[in-house]
Amino acid sequence: MSEEAAEMMVVYDDPSDQRSLSFDDTSSTEESPNETRLSLEITNDVVPYMGQRFATHDAAYEFYSDFAKHCGFSIRRHRTEGKDGVGKGLTRRYFVCHRAGNTPVKTSNDNKPQRNRKSSRCGCQAYMRISKTTELGMPEWRVTGFADHHNHELLEPNQVRFLPAYRTISDADKSRILMFAKTGISVQQMMRLMELEKCVEPGYLPFTEKDVRNLLQSFKKMDPENECIDLLRMCRNSKDKDPNFKFELTLDSNNRLENIAWSYASSIQSYDIFGDAVVFDTTHRLTAFDMPLGILVGMNNYGMPCFFSCVLLREENLRTYSWALKAFLGFMNGKAPQTILTDQNMCLKEAIALEMPSTKHALCIWLIVAKFPSWFNAVLGERYNDWKVEFYRLYNLESIEEFELGWRDMMNSFGLHTNRHIASLFALRSLWALPYLRSHFFAGMTNTVHSKSINAFIQRFLSAQTRLAHFVEQVAVTVDFKDQTGEQQTMQQNLQNLCLKTGAPMESHAATVLTPFAFSKLQEQLVLAAHYASFQMDDGFLVRHHTKLEGGRKVYWVPREGIISCSCHQFEFSGILCRHALRVLSTGNCFQIPDRYLPLRWRRISTPSTKLLQTTPNDHTKRVQLLQTIVSSLISESAKSQERLDFATEQVSILLSRIREQPVCSQGMKEISTNPRNH
């Protein structure tokens, strides 16, 4: 090899970790100068380097994969050292060029046809090695070996995208392909249509015709009968492991799966407290089986989405939706939510009226707004954004009369009198416009910010598009991961150093009772309350902003009974008292918010501890009280500085993982299981 080439070649290795660059027993370590091709020049900030740190080995893989794609090759995972759950666990991983190693010679079998396919492997020695280290109890991965020379030509940018590692079909594209297949058009026609839809040049989709053919073939290979058997086996195994796992299913006359619904123990427990408001999203499909998917979620006391149940249906009609709602109510011991949010689906609307007659049904505003570009963009042109601003203004009004007058003015201003979508929205206004919904509780899920977090939460379930049993398992993994992540976020919220802004006794009292999420909402109202004046009337109080001479909100307060209500209905809508009511309480020398206006669903209490406090005998109660005292001290000490907060968060995460490894006291479990309220 020439000196110039040797200088350009990038090879790093940790002296304390010397190993051969041969990754296969049959691979060669010899290199010919004529065969070596160096990586394309790229910026230093995307080149792996010795000692580079990653939080997980998957993060390291993604980084190296991006580097490889830029340079003109792809990578694959090679050998590992250590094993998860054994000894020190996984300690080292190797990622190699896709052309590393040599293909071993296969022994021929006369009875089995051989695929005469040429291998791309040529003994390339490019690789990256990462090793796990632990500092302050937190594991991380560091680059301990890196070689960036290849004995083969690297691909140009317009060629590298055809490597199998970079050819992917998204879930949305899978759904589109499945729809095209049902119409009977050819794969070539599918490709051309999708190129036109995505506005890309021919041949520039992130997948090839062969990939589409393989996808369609995989759909055909799935045996519905075997799928049903596997799914039943999986559900029964889950039931054996956890008696509180619940599922219901129906089969058709041919013993094929028709509908299935399921829920987990943690979901049922969460629903007991946070099931007052529910989102039932039925806008997705399980692509591989072309089955409508329904996901029921809610919002917990820390403002985070929580999973309740899942349903897969053969068809979308009144009968199947009624079955799904009956199954859900069965899981939740017959307890219906106060409110339920759905898409614009008339069959589902009828099913809710039949199965949940006492539940207020409303439409998800974010699912409606998502359709606006296709409905109004072409009609309104440059005025589309101005119209959206006016729509949101009307949506957030408090008065029904103001809304209806404003709607007519909006139609006049934008010339939408004959638009069918505007007519449909107005006909359904009582199901989506806030002036009609403010007297019902929605846990803040009509807010666009929270709607995005709920939608992102739902999207996590859509990654599994393989077999049905695998999908149900994937949902379980996602729910478990979300529960663990939620615990960490809850701990971080509780360790926040809450800043009191008004100095009012009501504020400091609420800060000790409500979660940081709920307290921040109440605090906003407390701050605004100082800008309002209250006037006692014969039948209550009139409260209005100090700059206004007319208007205002009517507040009714019965001090002896601790009852207060406001004409704005904010408490009924969100579970948080409004500025008007808080102003009246303040002027009436009330130093604590009445207990009934600090709802359990917004308090600093998690579902499991709530259950235990309600159902277990004195011994367990004492243990919980002792832990609460310890946690109270932890919060007060950790909240004094950011350094203390960071240290506490790190150490408590380690402590929790160690606690979960400890056996549960059999006596304690016996106490819980023998309590009559648990049967």
XYZ file of C-alpha atoms in Angstrom, residues 5 9 17 25 76 85 108 139 154 160 183 241 244 261 275-276 351 361 449 483 493 533 543 586 593 625 660:
27
model
C -3.008 5.751 0.882
C -6.686 5.225 5.724
C -8.646 -4.117 23.590
C -13.558 -17.943 10.339
C -24.986 -5.222 9.873
C -29.446 -11.522 31.926
C -25.818 -29.566 -1.558
C -24.396 2.188 31.806
C -18.230 2.247 -2.431
C -26.566 3.277 -2.073
C -58.238 -3.069 -7.207
C -49.344 -15.546 33.739
C -56.120 -9.942 35.625
C -60.669 -6.971 22.457
C -61.466 6.497 33.189
C -63.720 9.539 33.553
C -73.319 2.265 19.300
C -70.185 11.647 23.249
C -51.166 20.122 22.834
C -45.653 2.644 32.258
C -42.228 16.148 37.983
C -63.026 42.291 40.817
C -66.845 38.672 38.706
C -60.066 34.829 48.189
C -59.502 25.298 48.342
C -47.256 5.979 55.451
C -38.069 -4.606 41.660
